[in-house]
Amino acid sequence: MRLFWFCLLLFTLPLYSAQTVHRWVDEQGNVHFSDQPSGQHQSELIEVVPPTASSTPVPETQQPEVVASAEAANAQRPTGPLLLIESPSNGEIVRENSGLVIVKASLAPLPTGSFTMRVILDGQQKGSANNTLVVELENVERGMHQLELQVFDESGKLLASSSKTTFYLLRVSVLSRPNNQPTPKVNGASG
């Protein structure tokens, strides 16, 4: 019960705090503010008005504009196949010491004829695959990479393009070996 009264007092105390502020300037020209008047200087009384619940009115003209822009965005969306990168996902950290990155995608609807999926890594084409949505990229350098996919039909026409995805590849380096690890020996010699 004491805790209840303490919490009630704690939360209602600011409501009963001083609503006036005293302002004065000292001999050096410094401006001071306090809830009590200065005994040495003449202070000016400032009334503090509590803030209102909402000080920014929302204009009524915003609603139709939002609806109009949403309709325009839907009208600009492509109606063709949808290509999504499933793996590696955006922001994913891939831990692979050999630098192997397996790229998996989904495409809906799938083309009726043969197709080629191109993998664009950091702005350059790094791989492709025919009639499959899985591509293995070998010996990818460690660090941050941007990945994009494109699907072409047999005549070379672009059917779908994915949005860019960023992933991070971690590869262990011999330079990052802790100092307390023993150095391997080959034929009795330190290596």
Short mmCIF file of C-alpha atoms in Angstrom, two decimals:
data_model
loop_
_atom_site.label_atom_id
_atom_site.label_comp_id
_atom_site.label_asym_id
_atom_site.label_seq_id
_atom_site.Cartn_x
_atom_site.Cartn_y
_atom_site.Cartn_z
CA MET A 1 0.00 0.00 0.00
CA ARG A 2 2.91 2.33 0.72
CA LEU A 3 4.23 1.69 -2.76
CA PHE A 4 0.90 2.77 -4.23
CA TRP A 5 0.91 6.08 -2.32
CA PHE A 6 4.55 6.67 -3.21
CA CYS A 7 3.88 6.11 -6.94
CA LEU A 8 0.79 8.30 -6.79
CA LEU A 9 2.79 11.08 -5.13
CA LEU A 10 5.67 10.63 -7.56
CA PHE A 11 3.46 10.96 -10.65
CA THR A 12 1.24 13.78 -9.39
CA LEU A 13 3.99 15.93 -7.87
CA PRO A 14 4.90 17.60 -11.19
CA LEU A 15 1.28 18.73 -11.54
CA TYR A 16 1.60 20.79 -8.34
CA SER A 17 5.03 22.21 -9.11
CA ALA A 18 5.58 25.94 -9.55
CA GLN A 19 3.89 27.45 -12.58
CA THR A 20 5.91 30.68 -12.30
CA VAL A 21 9.52 31.40 -13.17
CA HIS A 22 11.63 34.27 -11.92
CA ARG A 23 14.20 35.81 -14.26
CA TRP A 24 17.03 38.18 -13.32
CA VAL A 25 20.37 39.43 -14.65
CA ASP A 26 23.44 39.55 -12.40
CA GLU A 27 26.35 42.07 -12.42
CA GLN A 28 28.25 40.12 -15.12
CA GLY A 29 25.25 40.13 -17.44
CA ASN A 30 24.39 36.43 -16.94
CA VAL A 31 20.69 35.63 -17.14
CA HIS A 32 19.30 33.37 -14.39
CA PHE A 33 16.01 31.50 -14.16
CA SER A 34 14.58 30.07 -10.92
CA ASP A 35 11.32 29.11 -9.26
CA GLN A 36 12.21 31.47 -6.37
CA PRO A 37 12.93 35.22 -6.61
CA SER A 38 16.50 36.44 -6.16
CA GLY A 39 17.19 38.16 -2.87
CA GLN A 40 20.03 40.28 -4.33
CA HIS A 41 18.60 41.31 -7.71
CA GLN A 42 15.30 42.54 -8.97
CA SER A 43 13.60 39.61 -10.69
CA GLU A 44 10.99 39.57 -13.41
CA LEU A 45 8.04 37.18 -12.97
CA ILE A 46 7.29 34.91 -15.98
CA GLU A 47 4.06 32.91 -16.11
CA VAL A 48 4.45 29.40 -17.52
CA VAL A 49 1.50 28.15 -19.53
CA PRO A 50 1.12 24.35 -19.61
CA PRO A 51 1.31 22.90 -23.13
CA THR A 52 -1.85 21.89 -24.90
CA ALA A 53 -2.55 18.30 -25.87
CA SER A 54 -1.97 18.91 -29.57
CA SER A 55 -0.34 22.04 -30.85
CA THR A 56 -0.11 21.08 -34.53
CA PRO A 57 -3.39 20.90 -36.42
CA VAL A 58 -3.57 18.37 -39.22
CA PRO A 59 -4.76 19.94 -42.45
CA GLU A 60 -7.72 18.19 -44.02
CA THR A 61 -6.20 18.37 -47.53
CA GLN A 62 -3.56 15.71 -46.77
CA GLN A 63 -5.92 12.73 -46.89
CA PRO A 64 -6.89 12.98 -50.61
CA GLU A 65 -3.23 13.49 -51.61
CA VAL A 66 -2.14 10.33 -49.79
CA VAL A 67 -4.85 8.29 -51.50
CA ALA A 68 -3.95 9.77 -54.89
CA SER A 69 -0.25 8.98 -54.45
CA ALA A 70 -1.02 5.39 -53.36
CA GLU A 71 -3.16 4.89 -56.46
CA ALA A 72 -0.38 6.31 -58.63
CA ALA A 73 2.15 3.98 -57.02
CA ASN A 74 -0.06 0.95 -57.69
CA ALA A 75 -0.49 2.04 -61.32
CA GLN A 76 3.30 2.18 -61.79
CA ARG A 77 3.97 -1.32 -60.39
CA PRO A 78 5.09 -3.85 -62.97
CA THR A 79 2.53 -6.44 -63.95
CA GLY A 80 5.10 -9.00 -65.15
CA PRO A 81 6.86 -11.74 -63.20
CA LEU A 82 8.01 -10.99 -59.66
CA LEU A 83 11.65 -11.92 -58.88
CA LEU A 84 12.68 -12.05 -55.20
CA ILE A 85 16.05 -12.89 -53.63
CA GLU A 86 15.46 -15.51 -50.94
CA SER A 87 19.07 -16.12 -49.94
CA PRO A 88 21.19 -14.32 -48.90
CA SER A 89 18.55 -12.04 -47.40
CA ASN A 90 19.01 -8.30 -46.97
CA GLY A 91 21.48 -7.60 -44.13
CA GLU A 92 22.40 -11.28 -43.74
CA ILE A 93 25.88 -12.22 -42.54
CA VAL A 94 27.23 -15.21 -44.47
CA ARG A 95 30.04 -17.11 -42.73
CA GLU A 96 31.89 -19.12 -45.35
CA ASN A 97 35.68 -19.41 -45.33
CA SER A 98 35.89 -20.66 -48.91
CA GLY A 99 33.94 -17.66 -50.22
CA LEU A 100 31.06 -19.79 -51.52
CA VAL A 101 27.77 -17.88 -51.67
CA ILE A 102 24.65 -19.76 -52.74
CA VAL A 103 22.09 -17.42 -54.28
CA LYS A 104 18.47 -18.60 -54.21
CA ALA A 105 15.56 -16.77 -55.79
CA SER A 106 11.85 -17.12 -56.36
CA LEU A 107 10.06 -16.14 -59.55
CA ALA A 108 6.31 -15.98 -59.97
CA PRO A 109 5.00 -16.90 -62.40
CA LEU A 110 7.71 -19.11 -63.87
CA PRO A 111 8.33 -18.62 -67.61
CA THR A 112 6.84 -21.31 -69.87
CA GLY A 113 10.00 -21.52 -72.02
CA SER A 114 13.66 -21.65 -71.06
CA PHE A 115 15.18 -18.74 -69.14
CA THR A 116 18.51 -17.52 -67.82
CA MET A 117 19.08 -15.96 -64.41
CA ARG A 118 22.01 -13.55 -64.18
CA VAL A 119 23.65 -12.65 -60.87
CA ILE A 120 24.99 -9.12 -60.58
CA LEU A 121 27.36 -8.70 -57.63
CA ASP A 122 28.58 -5.20 -56.80
CA GLY A 123 27.47 -3.90 -60.20
CA GLN A 124 29.20 -6.62 -62.27
CA GLN A 125 27.80 -9.86 -63.67
CA LYS A 126 29.38 -12.70 -61.69
CA GLY A 127 27.34 -15.73 -62.66
CA SER A 128 24.36 -17.13 -64.48
CA ALA A 129 22.26 -20.28 -64.62
CA ASN A 130 19.85 -21.73 -67.16
CA ASN A 131 16.35 -22.83 -66.12
CA THR A 132 17.13 -22.73 -62.39
CA LEU A 133 16.80 -20.16 -59.62
CA VAL A 134 19.90 -21.28 -57.68
CA VAL A 135 23.41 -20.07 -58.50
CA GLU A 136 26.66 -20.76 -56.65
CA LEU A 137 29.22 -17.97 -56.58
CA GLU A 138 32.72 -19.15 -55.72
CA ASN A 139 35.63 -17.30 -54.10
CA VAL A 140 33.65 -14.16 -53.21
CA GLU A 141 35.82 -11.70 -51.30
CA ARG A 142 34.93 -10.97 -47.70
CA GLY A 143 33.08 -7.77 -46.86
CA MET A 144 29.86 -6.01 -47.85
CA HIS A 145 28.27 -6.86 -51.20
CA GLN A 146 25.23 -5.73 -53.19
CA LEU A 147 23.35 -8.44 -55.03
CA GLU A 148 20.83 -8.11 -57.85
CA LEU A 149 19.21 -10.74 -60.07
CA GLN A 150 17.85 -10.53 -63.62
CA VAL A 151 15.87 -13.14 -65.57
CA PHE A 152 15.93 -13.23 -69.38
CA ASP A 153 13.95 -15.38 -71.80
CA GLU A 154 15.58 -17.40 -74.62
CA SER A 155 15.48 -14.40 -76.98
CA GLY A 156 17.39 -12.21 -74.47
CA LYS A 157 14.40 -10.13 -73.38
CA LEU A 158 14.45 -9.03 -69.72
CA LEU A 159 11.52 -10.68 -67.94
CA ALA A 160 12.15 -9.65 -64.33
CA SER A 161 14.65 -7.85 -62.17
CA SER A 162 14.98 -8.05 -58.39
CA SER A 163 15.62 -5.21 -56.02
CA LYS A 164 19.15 -4.86 -54.65
CA THR A 165 20.05 -6.77 -51.51
CA THR A 166 23.05 -6.10 -49.28
CA PHE A 167 24.79 -8.99 -47.51
CA TYR A 168 28.07 -9.41 -45.63
CA LEU A 169 30.55 -12.24 -46.15
CA LEU A 170 32.81 -13.21 -43.26
CA ARG A 171 35.91 -15.23 -44.07
CA VAL A 172 38.52 -16.11 -41.48
CA SER A 173 41.98 -14.85 -42.29
CA VAL A 174 45.30 -16.19 -41.03
CA LEU A 175 46.01 -12.60 -40.08
CA SER A 176 43.14 -12.65 -37.56
CA ARG A 177 44.49 -15.65 -35.61
CA PRO A 178 44.76 -14.89 -31.87
CA ASN A 179 48.29 -14.54 -30.49
CA ASN A 180 47.81 -17.30 -27.91
CA GLN A 181 47.24 -19.97 -30.58
CA PRO A 182 50.17 -22.30 -31.21
CA THR A 183 51.85 -22.08 -34.58
CA PRO A 184 51.56 -25.36 -36.52
CA LYS A 185 54.81 -27.17 -37.25
CA VAL A 186 55.58 -28.96 -40.49
CA ASN A 187 58.30 -31.66 -40.31
CA GLY A 188 59.55 -30.31 -37.00
CA ALA A 189 60.00 -26.71 -38.28
CA SER A 190 57.87 -23.75 -37.32
CA GLY A 191 55.56 -22.75 -40.13
#
